[in-house]
Short mmCIF file of C-alpha atoms in Angstrom, two decimals:
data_model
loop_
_atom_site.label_atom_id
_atom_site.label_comp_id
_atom_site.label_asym_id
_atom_site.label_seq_id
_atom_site.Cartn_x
_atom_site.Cartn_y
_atom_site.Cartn_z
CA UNK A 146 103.87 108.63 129.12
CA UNK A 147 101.24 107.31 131.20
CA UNK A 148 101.87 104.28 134.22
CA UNK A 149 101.17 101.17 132.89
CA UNK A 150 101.30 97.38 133.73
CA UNK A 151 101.86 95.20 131.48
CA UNK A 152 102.14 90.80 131.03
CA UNK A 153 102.28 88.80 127.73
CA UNK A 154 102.54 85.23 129.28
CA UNK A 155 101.57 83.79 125.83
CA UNK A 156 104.10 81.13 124.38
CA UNK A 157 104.73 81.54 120.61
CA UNK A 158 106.06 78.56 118.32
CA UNK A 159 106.50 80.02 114.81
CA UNK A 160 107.85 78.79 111.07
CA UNK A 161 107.19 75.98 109.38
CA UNK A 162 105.48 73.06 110.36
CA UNK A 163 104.81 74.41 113.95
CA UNK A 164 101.71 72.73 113.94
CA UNK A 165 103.51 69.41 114.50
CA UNK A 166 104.31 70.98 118.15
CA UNK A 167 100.52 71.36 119.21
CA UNK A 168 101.08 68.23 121.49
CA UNK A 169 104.30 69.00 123.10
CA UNK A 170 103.02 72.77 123.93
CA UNK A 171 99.99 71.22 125.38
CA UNK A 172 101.52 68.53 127.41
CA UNK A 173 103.58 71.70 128.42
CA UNK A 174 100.56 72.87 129.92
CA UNK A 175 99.72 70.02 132.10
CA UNK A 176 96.83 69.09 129.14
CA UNK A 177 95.31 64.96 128.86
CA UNK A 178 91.77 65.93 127.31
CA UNK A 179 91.91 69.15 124.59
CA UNK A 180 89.22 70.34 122.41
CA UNK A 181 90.03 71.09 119.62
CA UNK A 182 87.63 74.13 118.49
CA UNK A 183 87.88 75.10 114.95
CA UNK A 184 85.56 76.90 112.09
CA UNK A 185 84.93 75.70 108.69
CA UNK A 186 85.73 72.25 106.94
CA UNK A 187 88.73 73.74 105.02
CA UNK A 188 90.68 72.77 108.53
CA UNK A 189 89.96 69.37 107.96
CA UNK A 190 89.77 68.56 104.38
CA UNK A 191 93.39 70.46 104.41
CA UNK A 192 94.24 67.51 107.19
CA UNK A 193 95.59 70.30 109.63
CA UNK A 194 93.23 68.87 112.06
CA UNK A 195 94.59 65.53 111.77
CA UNK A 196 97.80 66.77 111.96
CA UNK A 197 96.90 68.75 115.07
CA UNK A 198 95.93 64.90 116.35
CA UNK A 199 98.47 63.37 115.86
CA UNK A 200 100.61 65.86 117.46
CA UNK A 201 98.66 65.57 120.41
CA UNK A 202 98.15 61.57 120.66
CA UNK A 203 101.88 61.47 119.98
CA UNK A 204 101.86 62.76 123.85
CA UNK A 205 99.13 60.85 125.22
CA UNK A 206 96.56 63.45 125.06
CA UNK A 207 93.48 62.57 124.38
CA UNK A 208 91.02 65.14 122.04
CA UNK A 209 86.96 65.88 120.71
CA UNK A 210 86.21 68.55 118.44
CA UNK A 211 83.84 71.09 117.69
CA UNK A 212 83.88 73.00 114.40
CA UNK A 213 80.86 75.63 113.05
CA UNK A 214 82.27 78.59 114.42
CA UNK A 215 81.55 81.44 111.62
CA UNK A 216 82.88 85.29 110.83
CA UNK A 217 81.75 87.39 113.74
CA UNK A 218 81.88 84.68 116.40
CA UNK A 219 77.99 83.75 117.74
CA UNK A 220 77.31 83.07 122.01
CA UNK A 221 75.11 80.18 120.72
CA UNK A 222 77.76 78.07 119.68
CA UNK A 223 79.58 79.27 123.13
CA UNK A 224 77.13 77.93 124.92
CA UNK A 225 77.37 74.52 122.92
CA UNK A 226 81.28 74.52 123.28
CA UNK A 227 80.57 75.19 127.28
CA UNK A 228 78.60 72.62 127.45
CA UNK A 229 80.49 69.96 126.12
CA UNK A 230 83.95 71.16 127.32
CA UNK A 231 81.98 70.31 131.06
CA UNK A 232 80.80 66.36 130.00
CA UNK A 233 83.83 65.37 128.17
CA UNK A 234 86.05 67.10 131.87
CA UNK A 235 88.25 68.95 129.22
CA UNK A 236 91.63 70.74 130.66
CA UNK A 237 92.60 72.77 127.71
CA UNK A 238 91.07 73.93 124.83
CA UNK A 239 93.23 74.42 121.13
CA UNK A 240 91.66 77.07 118.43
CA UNK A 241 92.58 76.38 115.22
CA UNK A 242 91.96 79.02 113.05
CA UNK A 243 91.73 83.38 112.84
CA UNK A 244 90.31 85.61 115.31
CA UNK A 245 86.37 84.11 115.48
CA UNK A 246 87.80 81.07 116.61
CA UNK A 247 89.86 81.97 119.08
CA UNK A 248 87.53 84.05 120.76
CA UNK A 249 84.96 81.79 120.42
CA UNK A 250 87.71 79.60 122.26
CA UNK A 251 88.11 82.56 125.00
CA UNK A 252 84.29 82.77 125.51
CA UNK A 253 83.96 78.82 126.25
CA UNK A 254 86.85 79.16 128.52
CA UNK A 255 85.72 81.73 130.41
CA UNK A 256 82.23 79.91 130.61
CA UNK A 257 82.99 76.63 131.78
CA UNK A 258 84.28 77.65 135.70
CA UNK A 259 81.98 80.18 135.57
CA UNK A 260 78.37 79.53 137.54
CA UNK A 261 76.50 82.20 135.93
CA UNK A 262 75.67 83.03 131.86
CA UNK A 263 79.03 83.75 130.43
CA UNK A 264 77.63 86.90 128.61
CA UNK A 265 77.48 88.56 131.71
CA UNK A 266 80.96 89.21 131.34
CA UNK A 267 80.88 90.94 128.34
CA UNK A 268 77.80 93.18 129.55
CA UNK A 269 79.09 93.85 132.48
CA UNK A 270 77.31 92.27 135.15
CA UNK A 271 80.18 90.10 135.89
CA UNK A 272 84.43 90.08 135.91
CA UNK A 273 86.90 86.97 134.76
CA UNK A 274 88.45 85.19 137.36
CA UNK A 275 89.52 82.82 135.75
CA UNK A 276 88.89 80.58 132.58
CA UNK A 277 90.81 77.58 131.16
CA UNK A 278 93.90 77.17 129.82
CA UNK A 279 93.47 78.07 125.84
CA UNK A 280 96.22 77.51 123.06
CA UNK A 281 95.70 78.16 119.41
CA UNK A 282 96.74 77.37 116.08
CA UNK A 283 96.53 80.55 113.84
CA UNK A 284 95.54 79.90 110.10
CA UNK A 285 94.03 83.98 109.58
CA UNK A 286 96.53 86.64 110.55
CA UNK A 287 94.15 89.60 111.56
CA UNK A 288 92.66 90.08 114.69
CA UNK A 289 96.04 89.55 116.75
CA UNK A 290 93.75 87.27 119.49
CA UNK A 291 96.21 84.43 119.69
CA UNK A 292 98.42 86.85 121.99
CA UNK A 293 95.95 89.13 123.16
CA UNK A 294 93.94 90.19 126.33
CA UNK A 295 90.77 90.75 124.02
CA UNK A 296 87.40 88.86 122.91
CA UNK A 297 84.57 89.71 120.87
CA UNK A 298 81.15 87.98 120.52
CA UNK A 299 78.01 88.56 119.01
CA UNK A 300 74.56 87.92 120.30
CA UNK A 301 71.13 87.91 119.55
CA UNK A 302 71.78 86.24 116.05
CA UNK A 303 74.33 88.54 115.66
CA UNK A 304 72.53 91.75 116.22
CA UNK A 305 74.81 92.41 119.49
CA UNK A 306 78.79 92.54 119.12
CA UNK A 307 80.16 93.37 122.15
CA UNK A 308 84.23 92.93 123.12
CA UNK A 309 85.68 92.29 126.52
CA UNK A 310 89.34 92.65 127.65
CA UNK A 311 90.87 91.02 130.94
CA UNK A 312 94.23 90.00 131.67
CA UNK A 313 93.15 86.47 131.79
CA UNK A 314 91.86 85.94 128.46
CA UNK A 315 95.84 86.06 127.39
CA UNK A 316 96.50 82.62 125.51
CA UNK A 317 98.70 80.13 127.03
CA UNK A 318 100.36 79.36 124.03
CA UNK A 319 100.14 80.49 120.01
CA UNK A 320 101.47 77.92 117.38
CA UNK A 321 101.86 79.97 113.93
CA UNK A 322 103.00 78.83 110.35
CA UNK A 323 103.06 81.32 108.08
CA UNK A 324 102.67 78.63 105.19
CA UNK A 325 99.39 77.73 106.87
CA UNK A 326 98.33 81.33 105.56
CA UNK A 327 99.18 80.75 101.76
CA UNK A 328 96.00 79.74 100.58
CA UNK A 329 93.62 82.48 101.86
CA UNK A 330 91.41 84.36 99.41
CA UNK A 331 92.86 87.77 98.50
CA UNK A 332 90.22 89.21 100.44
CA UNK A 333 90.24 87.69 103.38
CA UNK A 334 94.04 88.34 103.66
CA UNK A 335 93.27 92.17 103.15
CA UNK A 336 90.43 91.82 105.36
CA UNK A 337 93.54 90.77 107.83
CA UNK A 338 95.78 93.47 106.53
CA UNK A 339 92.86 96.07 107.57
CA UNK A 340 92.29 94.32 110.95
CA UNK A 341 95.91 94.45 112.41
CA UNK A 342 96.45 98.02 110.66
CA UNK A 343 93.50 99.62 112.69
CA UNK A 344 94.36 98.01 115.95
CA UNK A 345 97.88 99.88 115.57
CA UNK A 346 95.96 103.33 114.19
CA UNK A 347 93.93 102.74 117.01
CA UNK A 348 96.63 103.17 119.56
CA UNK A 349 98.66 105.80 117.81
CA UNK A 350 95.86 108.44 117.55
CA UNK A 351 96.06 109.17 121.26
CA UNK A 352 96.96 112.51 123.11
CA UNK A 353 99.20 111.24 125.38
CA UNK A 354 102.76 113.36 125.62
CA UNK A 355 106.03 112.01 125.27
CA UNK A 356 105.43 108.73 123.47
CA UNK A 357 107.79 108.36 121.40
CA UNK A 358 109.06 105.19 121.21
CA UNK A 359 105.60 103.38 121.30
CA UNK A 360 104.99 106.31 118.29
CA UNK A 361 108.15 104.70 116.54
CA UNK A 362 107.15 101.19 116.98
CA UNK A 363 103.70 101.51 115.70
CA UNK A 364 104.85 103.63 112.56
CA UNK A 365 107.75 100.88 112.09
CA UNK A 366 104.56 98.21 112.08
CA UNK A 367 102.47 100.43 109.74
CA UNK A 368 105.01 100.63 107.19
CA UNK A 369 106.24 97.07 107.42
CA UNK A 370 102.37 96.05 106.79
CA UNK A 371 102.37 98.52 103.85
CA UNK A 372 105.60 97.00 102.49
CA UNK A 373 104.36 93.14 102.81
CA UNK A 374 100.64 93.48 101.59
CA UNK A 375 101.13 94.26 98.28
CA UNK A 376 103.82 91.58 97.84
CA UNK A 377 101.11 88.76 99.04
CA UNK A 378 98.06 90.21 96.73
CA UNK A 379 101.17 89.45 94.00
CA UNK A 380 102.45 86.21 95.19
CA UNK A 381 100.32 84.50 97.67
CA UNK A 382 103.12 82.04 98.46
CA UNK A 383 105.64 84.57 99.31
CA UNK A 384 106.57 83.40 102.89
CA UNK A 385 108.54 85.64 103.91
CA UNK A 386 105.90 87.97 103.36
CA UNK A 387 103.47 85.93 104.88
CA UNK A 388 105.80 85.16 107.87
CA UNK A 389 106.19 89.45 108.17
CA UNK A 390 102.13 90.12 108.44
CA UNK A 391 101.75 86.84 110.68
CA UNK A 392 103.82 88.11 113.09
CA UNK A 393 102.71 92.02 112.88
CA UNK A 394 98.97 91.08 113.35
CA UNK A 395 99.77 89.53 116.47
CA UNK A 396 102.23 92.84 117.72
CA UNK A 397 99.60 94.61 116.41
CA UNK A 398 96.92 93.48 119.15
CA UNK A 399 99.64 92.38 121.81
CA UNK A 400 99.43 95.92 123.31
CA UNK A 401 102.77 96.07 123.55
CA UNK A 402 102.62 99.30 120.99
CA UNK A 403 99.34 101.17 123.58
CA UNK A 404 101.16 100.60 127.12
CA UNK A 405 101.70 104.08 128.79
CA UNK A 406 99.25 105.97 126.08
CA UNK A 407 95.45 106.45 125.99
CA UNK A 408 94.32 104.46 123.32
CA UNK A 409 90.84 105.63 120.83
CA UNK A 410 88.96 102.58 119.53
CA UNK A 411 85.88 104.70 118.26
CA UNK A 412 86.27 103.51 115.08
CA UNK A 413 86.27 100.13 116.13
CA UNK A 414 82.69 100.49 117.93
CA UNK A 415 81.28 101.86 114.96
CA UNK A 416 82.96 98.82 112.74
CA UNK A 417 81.08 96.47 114.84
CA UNK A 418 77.90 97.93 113.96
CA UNK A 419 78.21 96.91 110.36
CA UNK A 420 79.36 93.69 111.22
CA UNK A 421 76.44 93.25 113.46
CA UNK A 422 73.37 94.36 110.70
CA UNK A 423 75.20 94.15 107.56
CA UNK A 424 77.16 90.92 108.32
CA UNK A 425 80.37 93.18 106.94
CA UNK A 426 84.01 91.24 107.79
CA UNK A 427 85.52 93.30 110.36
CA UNK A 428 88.29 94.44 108.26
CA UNK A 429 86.47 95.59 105.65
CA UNK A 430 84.39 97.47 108.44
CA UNK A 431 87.52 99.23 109.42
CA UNK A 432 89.08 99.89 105.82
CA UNK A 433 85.48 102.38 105.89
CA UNK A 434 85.41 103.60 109.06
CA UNK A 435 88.90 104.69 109.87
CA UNK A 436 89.25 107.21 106.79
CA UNK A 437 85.65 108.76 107.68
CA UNK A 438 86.86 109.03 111.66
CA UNK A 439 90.35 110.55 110.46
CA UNK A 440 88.37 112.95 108.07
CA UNK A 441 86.34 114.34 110.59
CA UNK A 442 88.52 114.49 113.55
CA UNK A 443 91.23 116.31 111.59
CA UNK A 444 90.63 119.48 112.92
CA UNK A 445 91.08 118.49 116.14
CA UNK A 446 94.42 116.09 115.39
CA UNK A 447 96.21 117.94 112.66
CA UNK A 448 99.79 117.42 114.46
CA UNK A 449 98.94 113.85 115.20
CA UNK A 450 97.67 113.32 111.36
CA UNK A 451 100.65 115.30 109.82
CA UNK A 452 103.04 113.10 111.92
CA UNK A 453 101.21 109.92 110.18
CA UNK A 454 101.14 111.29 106.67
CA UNK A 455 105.31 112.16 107.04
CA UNK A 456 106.56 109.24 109.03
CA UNK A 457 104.13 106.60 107.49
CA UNK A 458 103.34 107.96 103.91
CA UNK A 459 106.44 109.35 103.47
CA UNK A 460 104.12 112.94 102.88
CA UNK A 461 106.43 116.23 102.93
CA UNK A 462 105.48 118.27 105.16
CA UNK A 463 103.87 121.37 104.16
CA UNK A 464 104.60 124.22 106.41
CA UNK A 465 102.54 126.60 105.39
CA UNK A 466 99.12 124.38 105.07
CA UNK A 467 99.81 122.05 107.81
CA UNK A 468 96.66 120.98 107.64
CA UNK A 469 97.17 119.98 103.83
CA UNK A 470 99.76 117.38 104.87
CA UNK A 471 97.52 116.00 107.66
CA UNK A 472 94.82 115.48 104.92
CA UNK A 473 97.55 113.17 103.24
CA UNK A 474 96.97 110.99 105.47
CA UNK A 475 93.48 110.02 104.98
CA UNK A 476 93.75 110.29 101.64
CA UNK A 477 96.82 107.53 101.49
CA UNK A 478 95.08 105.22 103.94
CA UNK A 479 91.91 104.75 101.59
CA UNK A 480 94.00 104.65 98.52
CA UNK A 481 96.00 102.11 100.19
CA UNK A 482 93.31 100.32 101.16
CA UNK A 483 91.24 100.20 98.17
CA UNK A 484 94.80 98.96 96.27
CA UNK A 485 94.37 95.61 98.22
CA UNK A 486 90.66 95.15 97.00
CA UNK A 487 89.35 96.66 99.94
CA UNK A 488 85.79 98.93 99.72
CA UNK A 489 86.11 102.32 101.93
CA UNK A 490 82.29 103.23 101.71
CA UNK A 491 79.25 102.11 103.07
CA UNK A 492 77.18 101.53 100.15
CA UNK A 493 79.89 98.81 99.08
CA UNK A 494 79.06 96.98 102.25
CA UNK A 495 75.07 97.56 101.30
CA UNK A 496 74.37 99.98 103.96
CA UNK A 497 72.18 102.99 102.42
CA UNK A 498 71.88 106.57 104.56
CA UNK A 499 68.46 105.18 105.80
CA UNK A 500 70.03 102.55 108.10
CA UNK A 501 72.34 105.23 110.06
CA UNK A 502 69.80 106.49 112.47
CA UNK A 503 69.97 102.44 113.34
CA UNK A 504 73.37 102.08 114.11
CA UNK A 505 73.86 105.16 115.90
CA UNK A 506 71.21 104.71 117.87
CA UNK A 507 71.99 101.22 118.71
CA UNK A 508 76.16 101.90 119.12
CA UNK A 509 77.74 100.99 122.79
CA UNK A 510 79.43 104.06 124.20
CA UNK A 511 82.78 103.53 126.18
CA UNK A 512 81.16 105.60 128.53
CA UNK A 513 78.10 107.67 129.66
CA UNK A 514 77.04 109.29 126.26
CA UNK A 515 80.76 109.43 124.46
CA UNK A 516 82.97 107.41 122.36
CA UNK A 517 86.61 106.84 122.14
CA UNK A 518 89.55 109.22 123.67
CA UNK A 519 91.24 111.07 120.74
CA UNK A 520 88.38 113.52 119.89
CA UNK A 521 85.68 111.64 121.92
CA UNK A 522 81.99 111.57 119.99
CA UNK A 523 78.63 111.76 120.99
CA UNK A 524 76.00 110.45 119.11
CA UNK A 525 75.61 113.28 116.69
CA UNK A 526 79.11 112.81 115.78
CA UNK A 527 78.86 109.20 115.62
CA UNK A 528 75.85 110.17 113.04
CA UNK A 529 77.89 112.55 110.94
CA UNK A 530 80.86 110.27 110.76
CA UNK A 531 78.35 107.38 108.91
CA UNK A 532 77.74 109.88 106.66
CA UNK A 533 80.86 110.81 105.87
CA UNK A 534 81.34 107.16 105.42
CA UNK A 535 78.69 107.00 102.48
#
């Protein structure tokens, strides 16, 4: 096990009607003037948004909004937030909503101190100091950002997708009903299923030595997600299903299954890419690009993949073919995932063999000409893996 460090300040309020604390956490956090950031109309013609409202003029706090954020989170409508969260002298802002939201939430916070163009921390040219205080609401169990130390925004009309992690951008606070969850589209909640799945696989394909409890937690995760899923696709108002993959999407992101282990993310950099040109939701990215990375690092992980067919799938273990049982494991991934509606090619996201010399070219490396830590690619892996993908 590697040395670590590790802080998850984040207050979480979960179960039923936790909304209906919004104002008490944020008078908790010293709040009189919140804006209240959210995405598409469903938050108010549901009357969460009131509800968030009232919560908060129940304790004197005073609120404006800003809604339009969309899939895939866009710096022009940072900008916008940034700009009002300055004239209306805001002290906290409150996402309501999934993953875009928040970090659209993250992105205005860390703009508004912050003198220069708040892109400059995600290319590099700048680091977070500090950013305001941000609380959320979560209605989209996915990207785990409500307790996490991560953001992602596009730029360039969406053409650029680029993440940034800092210790700062760890919410103050997370409010989470489960029930709130209970009327997304099937797809969307596999989309979610996808998202919080890969940021586990993520961690766990790593080739760090003696690991085993962070192993055991993230295969306890994985099969807990494997368990619920299918019982939401069948009853969407299951809560205690919905209450299991609320709270697993944010463990999943918390990082409190990578600490003291390198962690991959390859597949995650080439996910963005088809969000980026094809528009593609991120989990549906990932439920294509994870089975084509597994497939063609195999050779290189077959312990690691065996382990995840056994403990996960519940594979035996053949001893003779070892490298038969490690196969399992891609194979039960992408049958699991297309059993929640989920595609695992690229032509079901419309992307056609032509456009790969695009997105490899175009693909961020961690790192001076490689990606990711488990088997770490250059670009004519990164090519070959697309392919795979088709």
């Amino acid at each position: 096990m590697l040395n670590f460090e590790f802080c998850s300040p984040t207050q979480f309020y979960f179960g039923k009607n936790a909304e209906e604390k919004a104002g008490q956490a944020a008078q908790k956090f010293g709040a009189s003037r919140v804006l209240i950031h959210y995405g598409s109309q469903s938050a108010k013609k549901s009357g969460l948004i009131d509800r968030v409202k009232a919560s908060l003029e129940a304790e004197g706090i005073e609120s404006v909004e800003l809604g339009g954020v969309v899939p895939n989170p866009r710096l022009e409508l940072v900008y916008q937030g940034i700009e009002l969260a300055r004239k209306e002298k805001i002290d906290l802002l409150l996402a309501v909503g999934g993953g875009s939201v928040i970090d659209s939430a993250k992105a205005i916070g860390l703009g508004v101190p912050y003198e220069g163009d708040v892109w400059d921390f995600f290319t590099g040219k700048a680091v977070p100091k500090s950013m305001v205080p941000l609380g959320s609401v979560l209605t989209i169990p996915a990207a785990g950002s409500e307790g996490s130390l991560s953001v992602v925004i596009s730029s360039d009309g969406g053409r650029s997708k680029l993440g940034l992690n800092h210790p700062v951008l760890r919410p103050a606070f997370a409010i989470m009903n489960p029930e709130l969850t209970m009327t997304l589209p099937p797809y969307q909640t596999a989309c979610g299923v996808s998202d919080m799945m890969a940021h586990i696989i993520e961690r766990y394909l790593s080739n760090t030595e003696e690991v085993e409890l962070t192993d055991r937690l993230c295969e306890g995760a994985l099969k807990a997600i494997i368990h619920e899923a299918p019982r939401v696709m069948e009853d969407p108002n299951h809560y205690g299903a919905r209450a299991n993959l609320m709270w697993a999407g944010t463990l999943a992101h918390s990082d409190i299954m990578g600490v003291g282990r390198q962690q991959d993310w390859a597949s995650h950099r080439m996910g963005h890419q088809l969000s980026a040109y094809f528009d593609a939701a991120h989990g549906a990215s990932l439920a294509v690009m994870l089975p084509a990375f597994m497939r063609y690092t195999l050779p290189y992980g077959i312990k690691r993949y065996a382990q995840f067919a056994v403990r996960i799938f519940d594979c035996d273990y053949d001893f003779a073919n070892p490298e038969r049982t490690a196969l399992q494991a891609v194979e039960r991934l992408t049958a699991f995932y297309r059993s929640i509606g989920l595609p695992t090619t690229l032509g079901e996201l419309g992307v056609s063999e032509s456009d790969i010399p695009m997105m490899t070219r175009t693909i961020q490396m961690h790192r001076e000409n490689e990606l990711g830590n488990f088997h770490p690619l250059g670009y004519e892996d990164i090519e070959k893996i697309y392919r795979l993908a088709l």
